[in-house]
CSV table of N, CA and C and ligand atoms in Angstrom, one decimal:
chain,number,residue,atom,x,y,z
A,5,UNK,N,-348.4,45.2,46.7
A,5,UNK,CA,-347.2,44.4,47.0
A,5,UNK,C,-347.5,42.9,47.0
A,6,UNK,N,-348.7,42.5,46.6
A,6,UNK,CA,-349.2,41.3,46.7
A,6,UNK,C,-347.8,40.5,46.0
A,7,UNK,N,-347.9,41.0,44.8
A,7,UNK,CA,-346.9,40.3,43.6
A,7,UNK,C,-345.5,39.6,44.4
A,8,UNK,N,-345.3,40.7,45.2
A,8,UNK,CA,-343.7,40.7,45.6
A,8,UNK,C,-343.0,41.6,45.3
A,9,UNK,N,-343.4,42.5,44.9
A,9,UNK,CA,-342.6,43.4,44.3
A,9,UNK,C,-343.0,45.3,44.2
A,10,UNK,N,-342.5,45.6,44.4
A,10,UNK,CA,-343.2,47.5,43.8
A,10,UNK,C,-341.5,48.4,43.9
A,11,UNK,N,-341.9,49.4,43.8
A,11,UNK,CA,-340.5,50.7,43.9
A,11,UNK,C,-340.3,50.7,45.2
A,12,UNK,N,-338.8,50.1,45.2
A,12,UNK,CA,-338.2,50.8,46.9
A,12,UNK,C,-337.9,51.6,47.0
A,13,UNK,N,-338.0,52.7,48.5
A,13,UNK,CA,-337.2,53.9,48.4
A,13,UNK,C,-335.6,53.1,48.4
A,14,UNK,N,-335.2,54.3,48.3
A,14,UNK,CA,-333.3,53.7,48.4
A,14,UNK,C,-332.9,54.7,49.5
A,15,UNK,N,-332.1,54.5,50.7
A,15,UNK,CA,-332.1,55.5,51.6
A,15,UNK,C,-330.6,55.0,51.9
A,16,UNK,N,-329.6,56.0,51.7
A,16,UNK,CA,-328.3,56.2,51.7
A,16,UNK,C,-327.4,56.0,53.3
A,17,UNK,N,-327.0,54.7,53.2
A,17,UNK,CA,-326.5,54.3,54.4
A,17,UNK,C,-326.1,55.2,55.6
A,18,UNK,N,-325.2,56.1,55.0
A,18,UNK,CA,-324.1,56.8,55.7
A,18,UNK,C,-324.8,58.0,56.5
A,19,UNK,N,-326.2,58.6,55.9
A,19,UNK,CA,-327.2,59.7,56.3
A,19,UNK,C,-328.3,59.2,56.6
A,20,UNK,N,-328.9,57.8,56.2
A,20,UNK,CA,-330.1,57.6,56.1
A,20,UNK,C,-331.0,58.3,55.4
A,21,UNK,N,-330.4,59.4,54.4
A,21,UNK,CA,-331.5,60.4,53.4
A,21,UNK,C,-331.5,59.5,52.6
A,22,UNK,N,-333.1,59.7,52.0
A,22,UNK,CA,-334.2,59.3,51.1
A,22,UNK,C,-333.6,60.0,49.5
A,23,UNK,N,-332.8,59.0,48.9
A,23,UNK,CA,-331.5,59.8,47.8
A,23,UNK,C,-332.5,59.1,46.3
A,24,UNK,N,-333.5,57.9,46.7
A,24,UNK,CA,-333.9,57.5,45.0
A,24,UNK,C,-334.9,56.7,45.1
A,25,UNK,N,-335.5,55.9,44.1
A,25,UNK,CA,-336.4,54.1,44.1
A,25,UNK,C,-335.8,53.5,43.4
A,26,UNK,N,-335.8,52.5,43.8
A,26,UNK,CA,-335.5,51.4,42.6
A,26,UNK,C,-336.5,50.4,43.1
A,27,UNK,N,-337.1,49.5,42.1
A,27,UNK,CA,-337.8,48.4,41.8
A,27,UNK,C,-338.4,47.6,40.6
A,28,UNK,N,-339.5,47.0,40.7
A,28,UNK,CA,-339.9,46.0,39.5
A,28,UNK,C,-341.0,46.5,39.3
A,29,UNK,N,-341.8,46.8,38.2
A,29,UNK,CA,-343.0,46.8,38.4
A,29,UNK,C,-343.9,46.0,36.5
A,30,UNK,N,-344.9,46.3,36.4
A,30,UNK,CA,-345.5,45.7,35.2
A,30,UNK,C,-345.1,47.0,34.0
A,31,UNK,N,-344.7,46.1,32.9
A,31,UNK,CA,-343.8,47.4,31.6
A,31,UNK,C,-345.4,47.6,31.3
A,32,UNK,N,-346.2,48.9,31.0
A,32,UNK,CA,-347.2,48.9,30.2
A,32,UNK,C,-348.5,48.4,30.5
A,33,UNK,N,-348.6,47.8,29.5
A,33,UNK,CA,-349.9,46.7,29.6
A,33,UNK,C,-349.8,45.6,29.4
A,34,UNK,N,-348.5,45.2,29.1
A,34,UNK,CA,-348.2,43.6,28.9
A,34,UNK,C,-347.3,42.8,30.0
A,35,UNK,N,-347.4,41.4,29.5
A,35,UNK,CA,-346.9,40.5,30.7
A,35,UNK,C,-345.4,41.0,31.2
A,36,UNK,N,-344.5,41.8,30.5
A,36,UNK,CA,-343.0,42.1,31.2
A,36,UNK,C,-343.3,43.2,32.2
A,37,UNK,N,-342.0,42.4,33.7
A,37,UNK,CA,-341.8,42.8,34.5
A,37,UNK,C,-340.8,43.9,34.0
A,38,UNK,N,-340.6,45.1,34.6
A,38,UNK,CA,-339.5,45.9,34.4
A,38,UNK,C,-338.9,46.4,35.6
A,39,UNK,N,-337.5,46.6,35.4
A,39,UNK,CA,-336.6,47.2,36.4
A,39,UNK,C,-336.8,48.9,36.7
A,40,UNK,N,-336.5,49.5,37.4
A,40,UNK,CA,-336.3,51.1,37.1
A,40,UNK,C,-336.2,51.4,38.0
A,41,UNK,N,-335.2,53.0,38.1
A,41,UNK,CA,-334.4,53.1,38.9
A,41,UNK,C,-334.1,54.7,38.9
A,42,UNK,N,-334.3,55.9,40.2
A,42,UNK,CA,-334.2,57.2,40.2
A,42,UNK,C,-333.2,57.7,41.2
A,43,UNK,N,-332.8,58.5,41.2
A,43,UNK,CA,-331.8,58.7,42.0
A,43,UNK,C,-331.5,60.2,42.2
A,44,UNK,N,-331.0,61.0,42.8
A,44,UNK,CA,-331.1,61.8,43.1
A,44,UNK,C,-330.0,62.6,42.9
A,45,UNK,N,-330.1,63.7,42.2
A,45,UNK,CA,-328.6,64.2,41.3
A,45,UNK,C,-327.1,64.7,41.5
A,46,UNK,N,-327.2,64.6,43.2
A,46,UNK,CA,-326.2,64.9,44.3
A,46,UNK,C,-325.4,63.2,44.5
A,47,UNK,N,-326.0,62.6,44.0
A,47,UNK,CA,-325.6,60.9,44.2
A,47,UNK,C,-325.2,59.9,43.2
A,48,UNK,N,-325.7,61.1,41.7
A,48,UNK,CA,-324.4,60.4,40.7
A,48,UNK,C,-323.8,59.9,40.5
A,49,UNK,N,-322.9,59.2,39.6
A,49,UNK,CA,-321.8,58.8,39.4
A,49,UNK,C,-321.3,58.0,40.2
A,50,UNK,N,-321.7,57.5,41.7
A,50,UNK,CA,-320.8,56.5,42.4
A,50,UNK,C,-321.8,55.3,42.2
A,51,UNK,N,-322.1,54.3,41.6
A,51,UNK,CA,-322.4,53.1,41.3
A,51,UNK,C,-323.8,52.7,42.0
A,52,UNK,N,-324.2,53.6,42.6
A,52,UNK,CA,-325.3,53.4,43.7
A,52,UNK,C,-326.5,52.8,42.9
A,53,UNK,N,-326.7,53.2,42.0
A,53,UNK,CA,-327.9,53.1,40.9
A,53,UNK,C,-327.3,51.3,40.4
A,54,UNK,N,-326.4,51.3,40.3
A,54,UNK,CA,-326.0,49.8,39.4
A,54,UNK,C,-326.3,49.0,41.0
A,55,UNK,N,-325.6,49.3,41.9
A,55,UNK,CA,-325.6,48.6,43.3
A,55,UNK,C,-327.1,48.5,43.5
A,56,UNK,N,-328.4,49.1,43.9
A,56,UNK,CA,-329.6,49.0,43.6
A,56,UNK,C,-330.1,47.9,42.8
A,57,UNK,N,-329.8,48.5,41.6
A,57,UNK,CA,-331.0,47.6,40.8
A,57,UNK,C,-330.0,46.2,40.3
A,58,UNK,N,-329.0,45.6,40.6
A,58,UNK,CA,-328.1,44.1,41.1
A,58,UNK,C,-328.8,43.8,42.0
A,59,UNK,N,-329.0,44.5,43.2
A,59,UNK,CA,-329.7,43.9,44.3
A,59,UNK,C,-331.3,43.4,43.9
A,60,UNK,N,-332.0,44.5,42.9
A,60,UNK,CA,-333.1,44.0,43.2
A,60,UNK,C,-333.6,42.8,41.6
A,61,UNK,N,-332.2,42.9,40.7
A,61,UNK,CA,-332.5,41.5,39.8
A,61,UNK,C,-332.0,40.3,40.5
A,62,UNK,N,-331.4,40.3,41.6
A,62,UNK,CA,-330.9,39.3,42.0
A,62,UNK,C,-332.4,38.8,42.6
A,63,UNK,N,-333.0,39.6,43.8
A,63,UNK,CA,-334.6,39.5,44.3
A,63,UNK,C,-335.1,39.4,42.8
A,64,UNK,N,-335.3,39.6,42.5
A,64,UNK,CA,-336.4,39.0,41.0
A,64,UNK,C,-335.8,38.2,40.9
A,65,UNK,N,-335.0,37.5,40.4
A,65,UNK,CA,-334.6,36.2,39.5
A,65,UNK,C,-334.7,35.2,40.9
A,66,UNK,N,-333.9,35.6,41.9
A,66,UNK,CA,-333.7,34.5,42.9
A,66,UNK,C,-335.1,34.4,43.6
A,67,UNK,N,-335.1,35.3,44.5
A,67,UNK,CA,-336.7,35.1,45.5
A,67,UNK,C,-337.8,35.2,44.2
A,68,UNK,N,-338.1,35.9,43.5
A,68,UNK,CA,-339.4,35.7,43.0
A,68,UNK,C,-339.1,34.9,42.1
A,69,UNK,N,-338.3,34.2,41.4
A,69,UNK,CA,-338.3,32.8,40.0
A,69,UNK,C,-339.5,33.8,39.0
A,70,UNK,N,-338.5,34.8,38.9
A,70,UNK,CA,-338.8,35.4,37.4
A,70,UNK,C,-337.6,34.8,36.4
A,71,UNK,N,-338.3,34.4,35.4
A,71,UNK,CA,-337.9,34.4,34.2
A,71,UNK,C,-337.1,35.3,33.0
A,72,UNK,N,-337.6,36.6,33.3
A,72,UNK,CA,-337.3,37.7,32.2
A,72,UNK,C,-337.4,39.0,33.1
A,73,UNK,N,-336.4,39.6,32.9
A,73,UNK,CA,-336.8,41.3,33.6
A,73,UNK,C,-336.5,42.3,32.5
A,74,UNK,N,-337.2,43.5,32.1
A,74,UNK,CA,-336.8,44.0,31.2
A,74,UNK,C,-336.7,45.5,31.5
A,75,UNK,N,-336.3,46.5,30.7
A,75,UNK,CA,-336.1,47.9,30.9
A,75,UNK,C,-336.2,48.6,30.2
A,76,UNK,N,-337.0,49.5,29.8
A,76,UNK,CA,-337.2,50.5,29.2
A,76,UNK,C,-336.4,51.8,29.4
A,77,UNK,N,-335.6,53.0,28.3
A,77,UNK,CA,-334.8,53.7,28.4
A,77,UNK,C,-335.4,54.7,27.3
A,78,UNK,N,-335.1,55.9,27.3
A,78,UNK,CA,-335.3,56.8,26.3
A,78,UNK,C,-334.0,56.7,26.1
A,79,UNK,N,-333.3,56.8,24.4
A,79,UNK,CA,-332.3,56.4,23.7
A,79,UNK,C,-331.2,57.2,24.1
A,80,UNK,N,-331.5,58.3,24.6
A,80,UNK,CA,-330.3,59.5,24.7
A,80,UNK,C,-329.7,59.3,26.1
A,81,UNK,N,-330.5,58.3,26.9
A,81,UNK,CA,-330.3,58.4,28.0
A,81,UNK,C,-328.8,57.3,28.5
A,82,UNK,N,-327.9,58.2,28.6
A,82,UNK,CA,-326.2,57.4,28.0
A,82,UNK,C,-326.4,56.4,29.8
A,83,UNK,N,-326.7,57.3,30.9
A,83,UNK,CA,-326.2,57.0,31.9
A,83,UNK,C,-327.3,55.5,32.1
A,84,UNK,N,-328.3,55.5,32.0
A,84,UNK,CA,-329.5,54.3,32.1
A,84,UNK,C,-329.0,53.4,31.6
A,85,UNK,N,-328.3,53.4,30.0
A,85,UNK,CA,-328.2,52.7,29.2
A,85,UNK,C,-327.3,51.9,29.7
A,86,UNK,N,-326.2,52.8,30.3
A,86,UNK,CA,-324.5,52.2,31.1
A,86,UNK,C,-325.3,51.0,32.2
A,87,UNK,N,-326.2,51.4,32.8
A,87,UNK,CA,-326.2,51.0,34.6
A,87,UNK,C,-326.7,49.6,34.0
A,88,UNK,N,-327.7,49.5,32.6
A,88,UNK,CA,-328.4,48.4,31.6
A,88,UNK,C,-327.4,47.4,31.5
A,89,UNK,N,-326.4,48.0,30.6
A,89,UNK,CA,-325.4,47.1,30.6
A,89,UNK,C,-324.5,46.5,31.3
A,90,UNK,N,-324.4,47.3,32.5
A,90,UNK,CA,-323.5,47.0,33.8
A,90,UNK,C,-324.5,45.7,34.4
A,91,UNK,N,-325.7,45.5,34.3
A,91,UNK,CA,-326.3,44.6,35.0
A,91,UNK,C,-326.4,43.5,33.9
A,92,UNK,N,-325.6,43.8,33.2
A,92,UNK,CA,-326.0,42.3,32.0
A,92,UNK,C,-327.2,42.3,31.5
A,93,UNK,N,-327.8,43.1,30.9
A,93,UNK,CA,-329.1,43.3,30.4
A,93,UNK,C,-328.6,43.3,28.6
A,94,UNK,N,-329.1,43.5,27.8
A,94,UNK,CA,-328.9,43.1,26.3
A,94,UNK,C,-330.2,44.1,25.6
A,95,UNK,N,-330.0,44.7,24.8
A,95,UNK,CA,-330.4,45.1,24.0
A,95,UNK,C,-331.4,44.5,23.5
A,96,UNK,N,-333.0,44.5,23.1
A,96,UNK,CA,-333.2,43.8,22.6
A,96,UNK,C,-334.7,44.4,21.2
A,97,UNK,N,-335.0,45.7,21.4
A,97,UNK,CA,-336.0,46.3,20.1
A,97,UNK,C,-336.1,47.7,20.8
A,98,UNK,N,-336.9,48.5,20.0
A,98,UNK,CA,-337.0,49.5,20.3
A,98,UNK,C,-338.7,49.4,20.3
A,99,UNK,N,-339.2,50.2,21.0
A,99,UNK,CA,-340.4,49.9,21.7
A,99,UNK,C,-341.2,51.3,21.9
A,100,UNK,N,-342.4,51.5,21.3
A,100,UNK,CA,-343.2,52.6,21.3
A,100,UNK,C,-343.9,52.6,22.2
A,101,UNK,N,-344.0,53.8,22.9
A,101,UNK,CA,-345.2,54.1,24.1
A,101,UNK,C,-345.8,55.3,24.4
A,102,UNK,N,-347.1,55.7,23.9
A,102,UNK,CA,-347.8,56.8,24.2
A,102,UNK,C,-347.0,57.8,23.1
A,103,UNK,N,-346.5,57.3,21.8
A,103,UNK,CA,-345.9,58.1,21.2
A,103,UNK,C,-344.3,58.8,21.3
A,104,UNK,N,-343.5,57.7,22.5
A,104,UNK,CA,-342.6,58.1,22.6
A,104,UNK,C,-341.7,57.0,21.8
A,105,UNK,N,-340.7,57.3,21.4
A,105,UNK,CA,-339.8,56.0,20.8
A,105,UNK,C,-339.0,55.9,22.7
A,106,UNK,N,-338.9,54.4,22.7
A,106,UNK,CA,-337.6,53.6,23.7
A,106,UNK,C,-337.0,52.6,23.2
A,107,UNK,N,-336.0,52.8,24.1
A,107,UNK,CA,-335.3,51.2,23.7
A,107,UNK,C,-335.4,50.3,24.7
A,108,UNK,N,-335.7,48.9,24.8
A,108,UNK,CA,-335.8,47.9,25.5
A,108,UNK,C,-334.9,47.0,25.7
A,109,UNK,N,-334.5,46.8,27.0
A,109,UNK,CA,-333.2,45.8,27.1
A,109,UNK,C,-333.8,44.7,27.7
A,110,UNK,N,-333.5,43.4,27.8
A,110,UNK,CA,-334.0,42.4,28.6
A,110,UNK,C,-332.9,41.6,29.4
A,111,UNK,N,-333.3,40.7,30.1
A,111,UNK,CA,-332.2,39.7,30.6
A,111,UNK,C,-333.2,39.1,30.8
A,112,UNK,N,-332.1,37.4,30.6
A,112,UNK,CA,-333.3,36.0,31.0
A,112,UNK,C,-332.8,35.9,32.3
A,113,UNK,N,-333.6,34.5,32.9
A,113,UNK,CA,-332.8,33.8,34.4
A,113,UNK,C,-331.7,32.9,34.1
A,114,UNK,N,-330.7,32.5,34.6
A,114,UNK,CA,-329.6,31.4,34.0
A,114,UNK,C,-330.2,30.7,34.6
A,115,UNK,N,-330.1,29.7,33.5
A,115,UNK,CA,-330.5,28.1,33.4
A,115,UNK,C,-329.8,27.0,33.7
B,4,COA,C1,-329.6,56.8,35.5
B,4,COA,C2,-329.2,57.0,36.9
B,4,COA,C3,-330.1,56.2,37.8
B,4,COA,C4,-327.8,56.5,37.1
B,4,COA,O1,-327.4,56.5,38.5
B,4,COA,P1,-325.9,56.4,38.9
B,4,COA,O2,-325.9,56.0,40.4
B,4,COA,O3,-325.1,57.6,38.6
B,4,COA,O4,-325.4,55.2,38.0
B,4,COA,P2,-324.1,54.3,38.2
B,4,COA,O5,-323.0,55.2,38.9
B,4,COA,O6,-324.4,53.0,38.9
B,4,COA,O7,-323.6,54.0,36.7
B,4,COA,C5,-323.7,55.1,35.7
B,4,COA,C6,-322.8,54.7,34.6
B,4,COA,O8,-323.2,55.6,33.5
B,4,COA,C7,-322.0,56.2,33.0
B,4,COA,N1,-322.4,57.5,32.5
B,4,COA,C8,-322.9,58.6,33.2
B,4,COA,N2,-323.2,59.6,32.3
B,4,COA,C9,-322.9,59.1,31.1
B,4,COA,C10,-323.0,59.7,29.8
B,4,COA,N3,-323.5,60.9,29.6
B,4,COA,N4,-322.5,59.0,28.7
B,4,COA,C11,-322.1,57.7,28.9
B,4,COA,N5,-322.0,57.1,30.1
B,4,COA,C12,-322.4,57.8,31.2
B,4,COA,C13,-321.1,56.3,34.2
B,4,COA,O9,-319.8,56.6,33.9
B,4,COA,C14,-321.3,54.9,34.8
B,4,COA,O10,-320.7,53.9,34.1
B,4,COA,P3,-319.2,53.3,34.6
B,4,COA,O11,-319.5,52.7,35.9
B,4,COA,O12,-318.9,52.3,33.5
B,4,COA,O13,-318.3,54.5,34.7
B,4,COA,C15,-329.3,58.5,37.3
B,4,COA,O14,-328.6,59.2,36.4
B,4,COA,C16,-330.7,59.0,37.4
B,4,COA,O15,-331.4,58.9,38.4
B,4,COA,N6,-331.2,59.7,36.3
B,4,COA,C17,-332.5,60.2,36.2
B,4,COA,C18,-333.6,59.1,36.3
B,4,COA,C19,-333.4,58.1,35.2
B,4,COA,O16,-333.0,58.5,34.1
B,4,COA,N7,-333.8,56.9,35.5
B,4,COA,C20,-333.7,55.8,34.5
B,4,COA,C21,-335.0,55.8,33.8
B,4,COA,S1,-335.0,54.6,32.4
């Protein structure tokens, strides 16, 4: 956590159960930071995942003056792709890894 950053748990106000992570960590082996985000399949569909990872681009761009945060998605994956665009993230190549095809979305900091 030197960076500032790693996976937070996400722990659900109303029970205090331990429902997902969301955080930043290094994409790969190269200089992009990435978002990502798990959640727990009883906790679906109410925004919690977009509410999360808002909270923690806002901590990346604001508290740590990052520049770029990026996201990696497997293509099928409709709900990742929504929560991507819900955060204002953009499309931006599709991206190989260990033999998998992804697609890569990024967002800059506003300037
Ligand atoms: C992806 C994940 C985090 C989404 O969590 P969530 O809390 O349900 O997400 P949100 O409710 O914030 O937003 C989901 C959006 O996707 C939409 N969505 C869900 N399933 C969809 C589908 N099959 N096709 C299109 N849109 C879909 C929802 O309608 C919602 O969009 P809306 O607000 O415009 O209606 C959750 O499904 C998950 O943990 N999946 C397994 C782990 C994973 O895939 N993580 C991402 C790795 S890249």
């Amino acid at each position: 956590m030197e960076e500032g950053f790693c996976l937070w748990p996400l722990v659900y106000k109303a029970n205090l159960e331990l429902i997902g992570f969301c955080g930043l960590d290094h994409l790969w082996d190269g200089p992009d930071i990435e978002i990502g985000y798990w959640l727990a399949h009883a906790y679906w569909g109410n925004g919690l995942a977009t509410e999360a990872a808002q909270a923690v681009m806002d901590y990346g761009f604001g508290t740590l003056g990052l520049q770029r945060i990026v996201a990696v998605s497997h293509p099928e994956n409709r709900a990742s792709l929504r929560v991507l665009q819900k955060l204002g993230m953009t499309f931006e190549r599709m991206a190989a890894h260990q033999g998998v095809e992804h697609v890569l979305y990024s967002k800059s900091a506003a300037v």
